[in-house]
Each structure stands twice: as structure tokens, then as C-alpha cells.
Coordinates of C-alpha atoms in Angstrom, one line a residue:
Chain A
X689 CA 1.7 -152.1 159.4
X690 CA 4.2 -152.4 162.4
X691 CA 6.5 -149.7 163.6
X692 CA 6.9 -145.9 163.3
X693 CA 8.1 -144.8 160.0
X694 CA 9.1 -141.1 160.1
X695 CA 10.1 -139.3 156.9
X696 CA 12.5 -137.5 155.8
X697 CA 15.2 -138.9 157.3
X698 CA 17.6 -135.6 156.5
X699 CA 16.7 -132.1 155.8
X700 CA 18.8 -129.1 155.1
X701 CA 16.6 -125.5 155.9
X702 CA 18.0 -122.0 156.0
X703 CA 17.4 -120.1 158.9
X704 CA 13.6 -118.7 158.7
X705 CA 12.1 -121.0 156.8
X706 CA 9.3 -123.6 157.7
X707 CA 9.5 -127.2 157.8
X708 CA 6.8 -130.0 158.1
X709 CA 8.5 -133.2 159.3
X710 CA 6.3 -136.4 159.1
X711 CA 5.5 -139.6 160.9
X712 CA 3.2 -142.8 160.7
X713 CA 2.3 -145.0 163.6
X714 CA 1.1 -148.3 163.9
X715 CA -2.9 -149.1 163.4
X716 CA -4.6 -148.5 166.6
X717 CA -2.1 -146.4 167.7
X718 CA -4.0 -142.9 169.0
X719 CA -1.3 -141.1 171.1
X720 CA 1.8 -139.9 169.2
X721 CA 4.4 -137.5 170.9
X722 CA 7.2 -135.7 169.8
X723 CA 11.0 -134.7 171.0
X724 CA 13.6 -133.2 170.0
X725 CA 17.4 -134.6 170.5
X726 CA 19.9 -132.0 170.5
X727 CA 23.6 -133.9 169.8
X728 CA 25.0 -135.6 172.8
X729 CA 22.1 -135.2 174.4
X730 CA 18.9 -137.2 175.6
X731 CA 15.6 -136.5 174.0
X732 CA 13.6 -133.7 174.9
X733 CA 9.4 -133.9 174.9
X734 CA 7.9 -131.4 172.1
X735 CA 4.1 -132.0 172.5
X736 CA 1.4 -135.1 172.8
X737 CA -1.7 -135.4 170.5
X738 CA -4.3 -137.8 171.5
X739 CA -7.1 -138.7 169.6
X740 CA -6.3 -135.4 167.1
X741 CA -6.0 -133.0 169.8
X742 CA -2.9 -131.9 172.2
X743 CA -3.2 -132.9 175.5
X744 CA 0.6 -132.1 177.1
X745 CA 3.3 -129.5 175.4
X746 CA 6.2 -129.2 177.1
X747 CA 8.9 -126.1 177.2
X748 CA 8.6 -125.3 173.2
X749 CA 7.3 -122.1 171.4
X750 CA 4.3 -121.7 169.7
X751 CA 6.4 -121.8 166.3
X752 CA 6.2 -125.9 167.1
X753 CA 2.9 -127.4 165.9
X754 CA 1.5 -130.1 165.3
X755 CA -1.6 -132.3 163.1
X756 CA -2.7 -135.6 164.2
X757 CA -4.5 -137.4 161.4
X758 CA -7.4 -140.6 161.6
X759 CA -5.2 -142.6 159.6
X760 CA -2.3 -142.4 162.8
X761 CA -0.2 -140.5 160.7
X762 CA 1.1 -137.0 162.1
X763 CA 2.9 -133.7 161.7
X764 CA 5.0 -131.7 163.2
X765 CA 5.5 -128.1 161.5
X766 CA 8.2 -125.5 163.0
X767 CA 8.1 -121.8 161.4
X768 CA 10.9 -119.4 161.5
X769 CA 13.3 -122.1 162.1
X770 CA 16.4 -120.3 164.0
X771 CA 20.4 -122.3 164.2
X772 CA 19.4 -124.1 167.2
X773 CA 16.4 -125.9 165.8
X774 CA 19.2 -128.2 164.3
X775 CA 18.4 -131.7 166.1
X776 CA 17.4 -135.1 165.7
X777 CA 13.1 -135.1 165.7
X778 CA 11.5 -138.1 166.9
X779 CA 7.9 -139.3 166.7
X780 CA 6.9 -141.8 169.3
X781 CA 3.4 -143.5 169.7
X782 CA 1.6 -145.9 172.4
X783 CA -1.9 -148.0 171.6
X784 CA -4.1 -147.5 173.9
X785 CA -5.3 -149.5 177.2
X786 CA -2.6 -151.3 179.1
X787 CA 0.6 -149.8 178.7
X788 CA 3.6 -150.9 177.1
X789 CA 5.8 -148.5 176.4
X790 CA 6.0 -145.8 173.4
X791 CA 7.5 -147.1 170.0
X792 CA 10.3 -144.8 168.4
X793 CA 10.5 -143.8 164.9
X794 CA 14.3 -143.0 163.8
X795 CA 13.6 -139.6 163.4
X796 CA 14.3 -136.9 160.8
X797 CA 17.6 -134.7 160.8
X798 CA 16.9 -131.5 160.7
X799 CA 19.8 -129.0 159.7
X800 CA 19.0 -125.4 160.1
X801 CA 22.3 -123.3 158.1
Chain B
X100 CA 9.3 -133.9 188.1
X101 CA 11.3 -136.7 190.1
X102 CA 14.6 -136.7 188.6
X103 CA 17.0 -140.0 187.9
X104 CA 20.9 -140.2 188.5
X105 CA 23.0 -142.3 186.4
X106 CA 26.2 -143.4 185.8
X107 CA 27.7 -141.5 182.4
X108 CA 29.4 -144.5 181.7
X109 CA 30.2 -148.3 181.7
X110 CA 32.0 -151.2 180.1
X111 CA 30.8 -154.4 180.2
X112 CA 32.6 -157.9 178.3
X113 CA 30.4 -159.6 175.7
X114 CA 28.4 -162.9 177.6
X115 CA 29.0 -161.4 180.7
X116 CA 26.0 -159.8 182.7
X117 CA 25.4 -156.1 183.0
X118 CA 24.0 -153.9 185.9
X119 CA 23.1 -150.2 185.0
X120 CA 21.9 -148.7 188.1
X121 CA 20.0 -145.4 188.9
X122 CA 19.0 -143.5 191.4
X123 CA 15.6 -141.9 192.1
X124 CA 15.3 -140.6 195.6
X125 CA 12.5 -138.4 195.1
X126 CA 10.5 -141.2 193.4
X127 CA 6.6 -140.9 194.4
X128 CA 4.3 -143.7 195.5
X129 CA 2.8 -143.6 191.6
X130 CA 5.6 -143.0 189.8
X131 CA 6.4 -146.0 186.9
X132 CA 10.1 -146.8 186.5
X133 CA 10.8 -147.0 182.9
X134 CA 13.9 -148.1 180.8
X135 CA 14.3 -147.2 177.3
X136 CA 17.8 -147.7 175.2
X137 CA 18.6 -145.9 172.5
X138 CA 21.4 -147.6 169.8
X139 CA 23.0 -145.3 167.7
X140 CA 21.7 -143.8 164.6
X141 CA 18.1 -145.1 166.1
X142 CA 15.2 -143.9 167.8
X143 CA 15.0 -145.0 171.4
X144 CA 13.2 -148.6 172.5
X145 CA 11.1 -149.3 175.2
X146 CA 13.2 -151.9 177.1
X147 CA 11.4 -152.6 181.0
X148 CA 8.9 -151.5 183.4
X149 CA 8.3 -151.9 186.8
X150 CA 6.8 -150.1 190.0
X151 CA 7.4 -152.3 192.9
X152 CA 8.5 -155.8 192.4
X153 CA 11.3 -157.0 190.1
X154 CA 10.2 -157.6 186.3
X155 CA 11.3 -159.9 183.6
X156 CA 11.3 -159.8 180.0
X157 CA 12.8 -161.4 176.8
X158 CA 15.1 -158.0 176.6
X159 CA 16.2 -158.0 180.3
X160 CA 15.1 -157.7 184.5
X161 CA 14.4 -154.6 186.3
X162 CA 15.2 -154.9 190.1
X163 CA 13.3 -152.4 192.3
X164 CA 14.4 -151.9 195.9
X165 CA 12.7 -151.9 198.4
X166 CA 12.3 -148.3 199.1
X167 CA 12.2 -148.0 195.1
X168 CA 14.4 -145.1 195.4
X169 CA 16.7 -147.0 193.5
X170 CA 16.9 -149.7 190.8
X171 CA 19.2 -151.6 188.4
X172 CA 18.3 -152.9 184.9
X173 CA 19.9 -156.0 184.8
X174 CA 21.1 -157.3 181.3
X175 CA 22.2 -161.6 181.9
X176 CA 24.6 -161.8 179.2
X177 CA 25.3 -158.8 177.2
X178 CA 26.0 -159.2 173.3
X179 CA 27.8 -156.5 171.1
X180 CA 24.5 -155.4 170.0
X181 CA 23.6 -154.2 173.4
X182 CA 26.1 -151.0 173.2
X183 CA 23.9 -148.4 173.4
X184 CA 22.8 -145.4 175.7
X185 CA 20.1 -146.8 178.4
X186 CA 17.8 -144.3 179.9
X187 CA 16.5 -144.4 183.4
X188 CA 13.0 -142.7 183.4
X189 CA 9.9 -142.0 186.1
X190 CA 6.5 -141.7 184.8
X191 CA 3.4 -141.0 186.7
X192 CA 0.7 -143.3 186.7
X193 CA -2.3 -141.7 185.0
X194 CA -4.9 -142.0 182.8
X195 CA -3.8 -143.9 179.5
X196 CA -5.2 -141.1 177.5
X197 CA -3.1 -138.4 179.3
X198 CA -0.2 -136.6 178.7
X199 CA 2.7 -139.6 179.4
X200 CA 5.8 -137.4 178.8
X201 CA 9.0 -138.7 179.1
X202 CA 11.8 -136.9 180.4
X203 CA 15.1 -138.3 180.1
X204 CA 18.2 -137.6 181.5
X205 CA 21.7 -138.2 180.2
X206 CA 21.3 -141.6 180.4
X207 CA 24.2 -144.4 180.7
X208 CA 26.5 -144.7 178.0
X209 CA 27.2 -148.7 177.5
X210 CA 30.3 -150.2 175.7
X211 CA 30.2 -153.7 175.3
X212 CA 33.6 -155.6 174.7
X213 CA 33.8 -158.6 172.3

């Protein structure tokens, strides 16, 4: 299987409900990270799981989490979702040894009313 | 983090060649220079990478001067497809394993003209 699949694509939620958004990387690959993309704006780093476990959050509550699985399929849950939660979510994985750059999924919008 | 400056915008013609440059003055010795481009309604793609000498790929070049406090993704002939926003972005050279965050900027909105 090639690529990053991520699923859904859209997703209406009402403020204070909990979402699981879903993604599936390519065989082999065992680091997955995701952002979030506010409108007009560039991609903003979520958390990185490696090998099942985080290893690198970055400036998002505790109300972000996230599964790794050993098939290289993940999740990424957000409880008591507020208004600004409303973004594009993207899942983004790298094989290991040599790098060559992460691979995108095309995310899941998420619309919080 | 080392930050990146970019242009907001630029134009280009189609089958003529494109330079996107950015800036990265506080650039450490073991810092990556990474381009990713993002087209709309997509995720965005790995494009380049480089950390001292100029690179070439199928998708385009990556010049790195010499002070590397600068550097210009360079695509030969651009193509309507190319429209996209291109992101300029350090990353520190660590352990594969470790956290590889990417922080990106505004980036460079760029309109191609048939």
C-alpha cells in the first residue's frame, strides 16, 4: 500500500463533543505525526508517535491524544472539542533509516459549530 | 527554533523558471533545509533537501549559500500544476527515531501564469 490515507475527509461536531480522526501509513512506516492547519495558515505540529509511543508534542492540550497501532495505522482523539478546533488535521509519516522526507495524508476537516 | 523568512507571494509564467527564496540567518551548523509544497485541497509534499551543497531532484534544485543563511528552491520550468504554497523549513539533524517536527512558516504563495 503506498501513501497516507486519512479518513474522514469532513466532519461536522458540536462544541463539547469528542472526535477520533483516523489515518493509515505506508508498510514500514513507524513514525506518524500530526498538525493541525488553521485556514490561511501553515500547518501546525500536534504530537509524534514512534514505534506506538509519543516521543515530541508540541504546544496542544492534553485534550489531543493519540494511538499508534502495529499495523501503521493511527489516531488522533480530541475531547471537549471548543470553536477553534475547526481546522484542517493532517497525518504525516517517514520509514525509517535514511531520511526522505514525511508523506502527507489530505487530512480530515473538522468543523466544530 | 531557527526561524525562515519568505516572500508572501510570487508569479511566475508557465515554462519559465522559478526562484522562491528564503532566509534563515539563525540557521545552526546541523540544521536540514527542507522544502515541502502544499497544492490546494492537499496535504503538503516533501519537495527537497539539502544542508550544504546544492541538490537535485526530478521535482526541482535547492541552492544553499555559502553561509547557508540563505537558500532558493529553484523550479527550471514551471507548469500550471506547480501553483501551490512552498514552505521553507529547518530541521535538526537527529536521531531518525526522534521527534522531527516540522515547523512551518507562512510559506510562499505561488501563481503560475499559462
Amino acid at each position: 500500500e503506498t501513501g497516507v490515507t486519512q479518513s474522514p475527509t469532513h466532519l461536522i461536531k458540536t462544541r463539547g463533543q469528542q472526535v477520533t480522526l483516523r489515518c493509515s501509513s505506508q508498510s514500514g512506516h513507524n513514525t506518524v505525526s500530526w498538525y493541525q492547519q488553521a485556514l490561511g495558515q501553515g500547518p501546525q505540529f500536534i504530537f509524534q508517535y514512534y514505534r506506538e509511543e509519543e516521543n515530541g508534542r508540541g504546544n496542544f492540550p492534553p485534550r489531543f491524544s493519540g494511538l499508534q497501532f502495529p499495523n501503521y495505522s493511527s489516531e488522533l482523539n480530541v475531547n471537549a472539542l471548543e470553536l477553534d478546533d475547526s481546522a484542517l488535521y493532517l497525518c504525516a509519516s517517514k520509514e525509517p533509516g535514511p531520511f526522505y522526507g514525511y508523506t502527507f495524508g489530505s487530512g480530515t476537516r473538522l468543523t466544530v459549530v | 527554533d531557527a526561524k525562515t523568512t519568505q516572500p508572501n507571494s510570487m508569479e511566475s509564467n508557465e515554462e519559465e523558471p522559478v526562484h522562491l527564496p528564503c532566509n534563515h540567518s539563525t540557521i545552526s551548523g546541523t540544521d536540514y533545509i527542507h522544502w515541502y509544497r502544499q497544492l490546494p485541497s492537499q496535504g503538503p509534499e516533501y519537495v527537497i533537501h539539502g544542508l550544504t551543497s546544492n541538490v537535485n531532484n526530478r521535482m526541482a534544485s535547492l541552492a544553499i549559500a555559502e553561509d547557508r543563511k540563505s537558500s532558493t528552491l529553484i523550479l527550471h520550468r514551471a507548469t500550471l500544476r506547480d501553483a501551490a504554497v512552498y514552505y521553507c523549513i529547518l530541521r535538526g539533524r537527529r536521531r531518525w527515531s526522534n521527534t522531527g517536527k516540522l515547523i512551518f512558516g507562512q510559506g510562499t504563495t505561488l501563481q503560475v501564469k499559462p
